[in-house]
Amino acid sequence: MACLTIEELTQYARDNDCSDLHVTAQQAPTFRRLGKLVIGPFSGTEQDYHELILSLLSLEQKEQLEQGHDLDFSFEDSLGKRYRANVYRAQKHLAAAIRMLRDDIPSLEDLNLPSVLQNLADEPRGLILVTGPTGSGKSTTLAAMIDYINTRRAAHIITIEDPIEYIHPHKRCLVHQRELHRDVPSFASALRSAMREDPDVILVGEMRDYETISAAVTAAETGHLVFSTLHTTGAAQTIDRIVDVYPAHSQTMIRSQLSGILRGIVTQTLLPFSDNSGRLAATEILIGTDAVLAQIREGKFHQLASAMQSGASFGMHTLAGDLASLVKQGHIMQKVAEEAVTDKAEFAQYMEVY
């Protein structure tokens, strides 16, 4: 084990189509393949794993770890392959979660995502949100949308990420990527600075708090196209989450602001193909039509599901509708869809219709 390296573990992960690697004390390295955890064919001591994790860190990062901080960072191996890592302590032992990143930036077509995402990326201004649980492919979808813009129009793109995952070369666009804690102290402060940096498009890695949400809304209101993410599992929940961050006396105001800037919400979850050959994204899509924006302004979030069900001509659909469609097409197993769906009654109705 002494000669085993992180690169050998990550190469094993890539060779076996794994998305994540977990290194922790008193447990063989564990891999996530097609959404399921499997223990790898490696063995070692607690000290071996401790040293393996420390080999990822700079002196400054080791000092931060000693001070009790968790570490989020990206790194590149000797072959130029990129990874996102989080190093933390659990019961005084070191642990690391490492995400495999693609060598290239996939296109929206590569990801089999609905063509309406191209329409959203073509928007000149407004707010576009990509949401879903951890590990649902949000960062990859956003990277594909940014790359779509990068290849089709001349614009200045600023991304604010924690950490930077996909490297965007300058194509037709000028692209500046800023990393939290390395280039900027916070999402909110970077957003405020971005307003003076002549951007056309701004990507905010995550809208985590009131300050960041408020700054992102302001950026969209002032004529920029703003992309961001939230860890929500549906369009209505996403709007609820944003509004609930604001104090009660400001919630009418933020509903009004959202009704002026929201262009779309894409919620996604990754599910294994029925033949286990990989994973695909099931999506829920809300488009900021006049009717949808009126419902948001009036606080009628419970009506958004009906708007999505009847808005197919605008590219809208609910998660239940998309899951039922994927089952009927044979792409995913019905059991998998039933585990992923949030509205089982709606899913059952779609299964009867399709």
Coordinates of C-alpha atoms in Angstrom, one line a residue:
M1 CA 0.0 0.0 0.0
A2 CA 2.9 2.4 0.7
C3 CA 3.5 2.8 -3.0
L4 CA -0.2 3.2 -3.9
T5 CA -1.0 6.7 -5.2
I6 CA -4.0 8.8 -5.6
E7 CA -3.5 8.6 -9.4
E8 CA -3.7 4.8 -9.3
L9 CA -7.0 5.1 -7.4
T10 CA -8.4 7.8 -9.7
Q11 CA -7.4 5.8 -12.8
Y12 CA -9.2 2.8 -11.4
A13 CA -12.2 5.0 -10.9
R14 CA -12.1 6.2 -14.5
D15 CA -11.5 2.8 -15.9
N16 CA -14.6 1.5 -14.1
D17 CA -16.9 4.4 -14.9
C18 CA -17.0 5.7 -11.3
S19 CA -18.0 9.2 -10.6
D20 CA -16.5 9.5 -7.1
L21 CA -13.7 8.1 -4.9
H22 CA -13.9 8.1 -1.1
V23 CA -10.7 7.6 1.0
T24 CA -11.2 7.2 4.7
A25 CA -9.7 5.6 7.8
Q26 CA -10.2 1.9 8.5
Q27 CA -12.0 1.3 5.2
A28 CA -10.7 0.3 1.8
P29 CA -11.1 3.0 -0.9
T30 CA -14.7 3.2 -1.9
F31 CA -16.1 4.2 -5.3
R32 CA -19.5 5.4 -6.5
R33 CA -20.5 3.7 -9.8
L34 CA -23.9 4.4 -11.4
G35 CA -24.9 6.1 -8.2
K36 CA -24.1 3.1 -5.9
L37 CA -21.1 2.8 -3.5
V38 CA -18.8 -0.2 -4.0
I39 CA -15.6 -1.1 -2.2
G40 CA -12.5 -1.2 -4.4
P41 CA -9.9 -4.0 -4.5
F42 CA -7.3 -2.1 -2.5
S43 CA -6.1 -2.5 1.1
G44 CA -4.0 -0.5 3.5
T45 CA -3.6 0.9 7.0
E46 CA -5.1 3.9 8.5
Q47 CA -1.7 5.6 8.3
D48 CA -1.5 4.8 4.6
Y49 CA -4.8 6.5 3.9
H50 CA -3.8 9.4 6.1
E51 CA -0.7 10.0 4.0
L52 CA -2.5 9.4 0.8
I53 CA -4.9 12.3 1.6
L54 CA -2.1 14.6 2.8
S55 CA -0.3 14.1 -0.5
L56 CA -3.1 16.1 -2.2
L57 CA -2.5 19.1 0.0
S58 CA -0.3 22.1 -0.2
L59 CA 1.4 23.5 3.0
E60 CA -1.2 26.2 3.3
Q61 CA -4.0 23.7 3.0
K62 CA -2.5 21.5 5.6
E63 CA -2.3 24.4 8.0
Q64 CA -6.0 25.2 7.3
L65 CA -6.9 21.6 8.0
E66 CA -5.0 21.7 11.3
Q67 CA -7.1 24.8 12.2
G68 CA -10.3 22.7 11.8
H69 CA -11.3 23.8 8.3
D70 CA -12.8 21.5 5.7
L71 CA -11.1 22.0 2.3
D72 CA -12.7 22.3 -1.1
F73 CA -10.4 22.4 -4.1
S74 CA -9.7 21.1 -7.6
F75 CA -6.5 19.5 -8.8
E76 CA -5.0 18.0 -11.9
D77 CA -3.1 14.8 -12.3
S78 CA 0.1 14.2 -14.4
L79 CA -2.1 13.3 -17.4
G80 CA -4.0 16.6 -17.2
K81 CA -7.2 15.0 -15.9
R82 CA -9.1 17.2 -13.4
Y83 CA -10.8 16.4 -10.1
R84 CA -12.8 18.2 -7.4
A85 CA -12.0 17.3 -3.8
N86 CA -13.2 17.8 -0.3
V87 CA -11.0 16.9 2.6
Y88 CA -12.5 16.7 6.1
R89 CA -12.2 15.1 9.5
A90 CA -14.6 12.5 10.9
Q91 CA -14.1 11.3 14.4
K92 CA -10.6 12.8 14.3
H93 CA -9.6 10.8 11.2
L94 CA -9.0 12.4 7.7
A95 CA -11.3 11.6 4.9
A96 CA -11.5 12.7 1.3
A97 CA -14.3 12.7 -1.3
I98 CA -13.0 13.1 -4.9
R99 CA -15.2 13.8 -7.9
M100 CA -13.9 12.7 -11.4
L101 CA -14.3 15.6 -13.8
R102 CA -14.6 15.1 -17.6
D103 CA -11.6 15.9 -19.7
D104 CA -13.8 17.9 -22.1
I105 CA -16.8 20.1 -21.7
P106 CA -19.7 18.1 -23.0
S107 CA -22.3 19.8 -25.3
L108 CA -26.0 19.9 -24.4
E109 CA -26.6 17.4 -27.1
D110 CA -23.9 15.1 -25.6
L111 CA -25.8 15.2 -22.3
N112 CA -29.2 14.4 -24.1
L113 CA -30.7 17.5 -22.5
P114 CA -33.8 19.1 -23.9
S115 CA -33.3 21.7 -26.7
V116 CA -35.1 24.3 -24.7
L117 CA -31.8 24.7 -22.7
Q118 CA -30.3 26.2 -25.8
N119 CA -33.1 28.7 -26.0
L120 CA -32.4 29.6 -22.4
A121 CA -28.7 30.1 -23.1
D122 CA -29.6 32.4 -26.0
E123 CA -31.4 34.7 -23.6
P124 CA -29.7 38.2 -23.5
R125 CA -30.4 38.8 -19.8
G126 CA -32.3 37.4 -16.8
L127 CA -31.9 34.6 -14.2
I128 CA -31.5 30.9 -15.1
L129 CA -31.3 28.3 -12.3
V130 CA -30.1 24.7 -12.5
T131 CA -31.1 22.8 -9.4
G132 CA -31.0 19.3 -8.0
P133 CA -29.5 17.2 -5.2
T134 CA -25.7 16.8 -4.8
G135 CA -24.3 14.7 -7.6
S136 CA -27.1 15.4 -10.0
G137 CA -24.9 16.9 -12.7
K138 CA -25.7 20.6 -12.2
S139 CA -22.1 21.7 -12.7
T140 CA -21.8 19.7 -16.0
T141 CA -25.1 21.1 -17.3
L142 CA -24.0 24.7 -16.5
A143 CA -20.6 24.1 -18.1
A144 CA -22.4 22.9 -21.3
M145 CA -24.6 26.0 -21.3
I146 CA -21.6 28.3 -20.8
D147 CA -19.7 26.5 -23.6
Y148 CA -22.8 26.9 -25.8
I149 CA -22.6 30.7 -25.3
N150 CA -18.8 30.6 -25.7
T151 CA -19.1 29.1 -29.2
R152 CA -22.0 31.2 -30.5
R153 CA -21.6 34.9 -29.4
A154 CA -19.1 37.4 -28.5
A155 CA -19.5 38.2 -24.8
H156 CA -17.7 38.6 -21.6
I157 CA -18.3 35.7 -19.2
I158 CA -17.4 35.8 -15.5
T159 CA -17.7 32.6 -13.5
I160 CA -17.5 32.5 -9.7
E161 CA -16.9 28.9 -8.5
D162 CA -16.1 26.8 -5.5
P163 CA -13.9 25.3 -6.8
I164 CA -13.4 25.7 -10.5
E165 CA -14.4 22.4 -12.2
Y166 CA -14.4 22.9 -15.9
I167 CA -11.8 25.1 -17.6
H168 CA -13.4 27.3 -20.3
P169 CA -10.9 28.4 -23.0
H170 CA -11.5 31.7 -24.8
K171 CA -13.5 30.9 -27.9
R172 CA -15.8 33.6 -29.2
C173 CA -16.1 34.9 -25.6
L174 CA -13.7 36.4 -23.2
V175 CA -14.0 34.1 -20.1
H176 CA -12.7 34.9 -16.6
Q177 CA -13.0 32.1 -14.0
R178 CA -12.7 33.1 -10.4
E179 CA -12.3 30.6 -7.5
L180 CA -13.7 31.1 -4.0
H181 CA -11.0 31.7 -1.4
R182 CA -8.2 31.8 -4.0
D183 CA -9.4 34.7 -6.2
V184 CA -12.3 36.0 -4.2
P185 CA -13.4 35.9 -0.6
S186 CA -17.1 35.2 -1.2
F187 CA -19.8 34.7 -3.9
A188 CA -21.5 38.0 -2.9
S189 CA -18.3 40.1 -2.9
A190 CA -17.3 38.6 -6.3
L191 CA -20.8 39.5 -7.7
R192 CA -20.5 43.1 -6.5
S193 CA -17.0 43.3 -8.1
A194 CA -18.3 41.7 -11.3
M195 CA -20.7 44.6 -11.8
R196 CA -17.7 46.8 -12.4
E197 CA -16.0 44.3 -14.7
D198 CA -18.2 44.7 -17.8
P199 CA -19.7 41.2 -17.9
D200 CA -22.5 40.0 -20.2
V201 CA -22.9 36.6 -18.6
I202 CA -22.2 35.7 -14.9
L203 CA -22.2 32.2 -13.5
V204 CA -22.5 32.0 -9.7
G205 CA -21.6 28.5 -8.4
E206 CA -24.3 28.5 -5.8
M207 CA -26.8 30.8 -4.3
R208 CA -26.1 29.9 -0.7
D209 CA -27.4 32.8 1.4
Y210 CA -29.4 36.0 1.4
E211 CA -26.4 38.2 0.4
T212 CA -25.5 36.0 -2.6
I213 CA -29.2 35.7 -3.8
S214 CA -29.7 39.4 -3.4
A215 CA -26.6 40.2 -5.4
A216 CA -27.5 37.7 -8.1
V217 CA -31.0 39.1 -8.5
T218 CA -29.5 42.7 -8.7
A219 CA -27.1 41.5 -11.5
A220 CA -30.0 40.0 -13.5
E221 CA -32.1 43.1 -13.0
T222 CA -29.3 45.3 -14.3
G223 CA -29.2 43.6 -17.7
H224 CA -26.9 40.6 -17.2
L225 CA -27.6 36.9 -17.9
V226 CA -27.0 35.2 -14.6
F227 CA -26.7 31.4 -14.1
S228 CA -26.7 29.8 -10.7
T229 CA -27.6 26.6 -8.7
L230 CA -29.6 25.6 -5.6
H231 CA -29.9 22.3 -3.9
T232 CA -33.7 22.0 -4.5
T233 CA -35.7 19.2 -6.1
G234 CA -38.3 21.1 -8.0
A235 CA -39.2 24.4 -9.6
A236 CA -41.8 25.4 -7.0
Q237 CA -39.5 24.4 -4.1
T238 CA -36.8 26.5 -5.8
I239 CA -38.9 29.7 -5.8
D240 CA -40.0 28.9 -2.2
R241 CA -36.4 28.6 -1.1
I242 CA -35.4 32.0 -2.6
V243 CA -38.5 33.8 -1.2
D244 CA -38.1 32.3 2.2
V245 CA -34.5 33.6 2.5
Y246 CA -35.9 37.1 2.6
P247 CA -37.5 38.6 5.7
A248 CA -41.3 38.6 5.7
H249 CA -41.6 42.3 4.9
S250 CA -39.5 41.9 1.7
Q251 CA -41.1 38.8 0.3
T252 CA -43.6 40.6 -1.8
M253 CA -40.7 42.6 -3.3
I254 CA -38.6 39.5 -4.2
R255 CA -41.6 37.8 -5.8
S256 CA -42.0 40.9 -7.9
Q257 CA -38.3 41.0 -8.8
L258 CA -38.3 37.3 -9.7
S259 CA -41.3 37.9 -12.0
G260 CA -39.3 40.4 -13.9
I261 CA -36.0 38.4 -14.3
L262 CA -36.7 34.7 -14.2
R263 CA -36.1 33.0 -17.5
G264 CA -36.1 29.4 -16.5
I265 CA -35.5 26.7 -13.8
V266 CA -34.0 23.3 -14.8
T267 CA -34.2 20.7 -12.1
Q268 CA -32.4 17.4 -12.7
T269 CA -31.5 14.1 -11.2
L270 CA -29.1 11.4 -12.6
L271 CA -30.5 7.9 -13.0
P272 CA -28.9 4.7 -14.4
F273 CA -29.9 3.5 -17.9
S274 CA -31.9 0.3 -17.8
D275 CA -28.9 -1.6 -19.2
N276 CA -26.5 0.0 -16.6
S277 CA -24.4 1.4 -19.4
G278 CA -24.3 4.8 -17.8
R279 CA -26.5 7.5 -16.4
L280 CA -28.9 10.1 -17.9
A281 CA -30.6 13.2 -16.5
A282 CA -34.3 13.3 -15.8
T283 CA -35.4 16.9 -15.8
E284 CA -38.2 19.2 -14.7
I285 CA -38.3 22.5 -16.7
L286 CA -40.1 25.7 -15.8
I287 CA -40.0 28.5 -18.4
G288 CA -40.7 32.1 -17.4
T289 CA -43.8 32.7 -19.5
D290 CA -46.2 35.5 -18.7
A291 CA -48.5 33.1 -16.9
V292 CA -45.7 31.5 -14.8
L293 CA -44.3 34.9 -13.9
A294 CA -47.8 36.1 -12.9
Q295 CA -48.1 33.1 -10.6
I296 CA -44.8 33.9 -9.0
R297 CA -45.6 37.5 -8.5
E298 CA -48.9 36.6 -6.8
G299 CA -47.3 33.9 -4.6
K300 CA -49.3 31.0 -6.2
F301 CA -46.4 28.6 -6.3
H302 CA -48.7 25.6 -5.9
Q303 CA -50.0 26.4 -9.5
L304 CA -46.6 26.0 -11.1
A305 CA -47.0 22.3 -11.5
S306 CA -50.1 22.8 -13.6
A307 CA -48.3 25.4 -15.7
M308 CA -45.5 22.9 -16.4
Q309 CA -48.0 20.2 -17.3
S310 CA -49.8 22.3 -19.8
G311 CA -46.7 24.2 -21.1
A312 CA -45.2 21.6 -23.4
S313 CA -45.3 24.0 -26.3
F314 CA -42.8 26.2 -24.3
G315 CA -40.5 23.3 -23.5
M316 CA -41.9 22.8 -20.0
H317 CA -42.5 19.5 -18.2
T318 CA -42.6 18.1 -14.7
L319 CA -40.2 15.6 -13.3
A320 CA -43.0 13.0 -13.0
G321 CA -43.8 13.5 -16.7
D322 CA -40.2 13.2 -17.8
L323 CA -39.6 10.1 -15.7
A324 CA -42.7 8.4 -17.1
S325 CA -41.6 9.2 -20.6
L326 CA -38.1 7.8 -20.0
V327 CA -39.7 4.6 -18.6
K328 CA -42.0 4.2 -21.6
Q329 CA -39.0 4.7 -23.9
G330 CA -37.1 1.9 -22.1
H331 CA -34.3 4.2 -21.0
I332 CA -34.8 3.6 -17.3
M333 CA -36.5 1.0 -15.1
Q334 CA -39.9 1.9 -13.6
K335 CA -38.6 1.0 -10.1
V336 CA -35.8 3.5 -10.5
A337 CA -38.3 6.2 -11.6
E338 CA -40.6 5.5 -8.7
E339 CA -37.7 6.0 -6.3
A340 CA -36.8 9.3 -7.9
V341 CA -40.2 10.9 -8.3
T342 CA -41.5 13.3 -5.8
D343 CA -45.2 13.2 -6.8
K344 CA -46.1 9.5 -7.1
A345 CA -49.8 10.2 -8.0
E346 CA -48.8 12.4 -10.9
F347 CA -46.3 9.8 -12.1
A348 CA -49.0 7.1 -12.0
Q349 CA -51.2 9.3 -14.1
Y350 CA -48.5 9.8 -16.7
M351 CA -47.8 6.1 -16.8
E352 CA -51.4 5.5 -17.7
V353 CA -51.4 8.1 -20.4
Y354 CA -48.1 7.2 -22.1

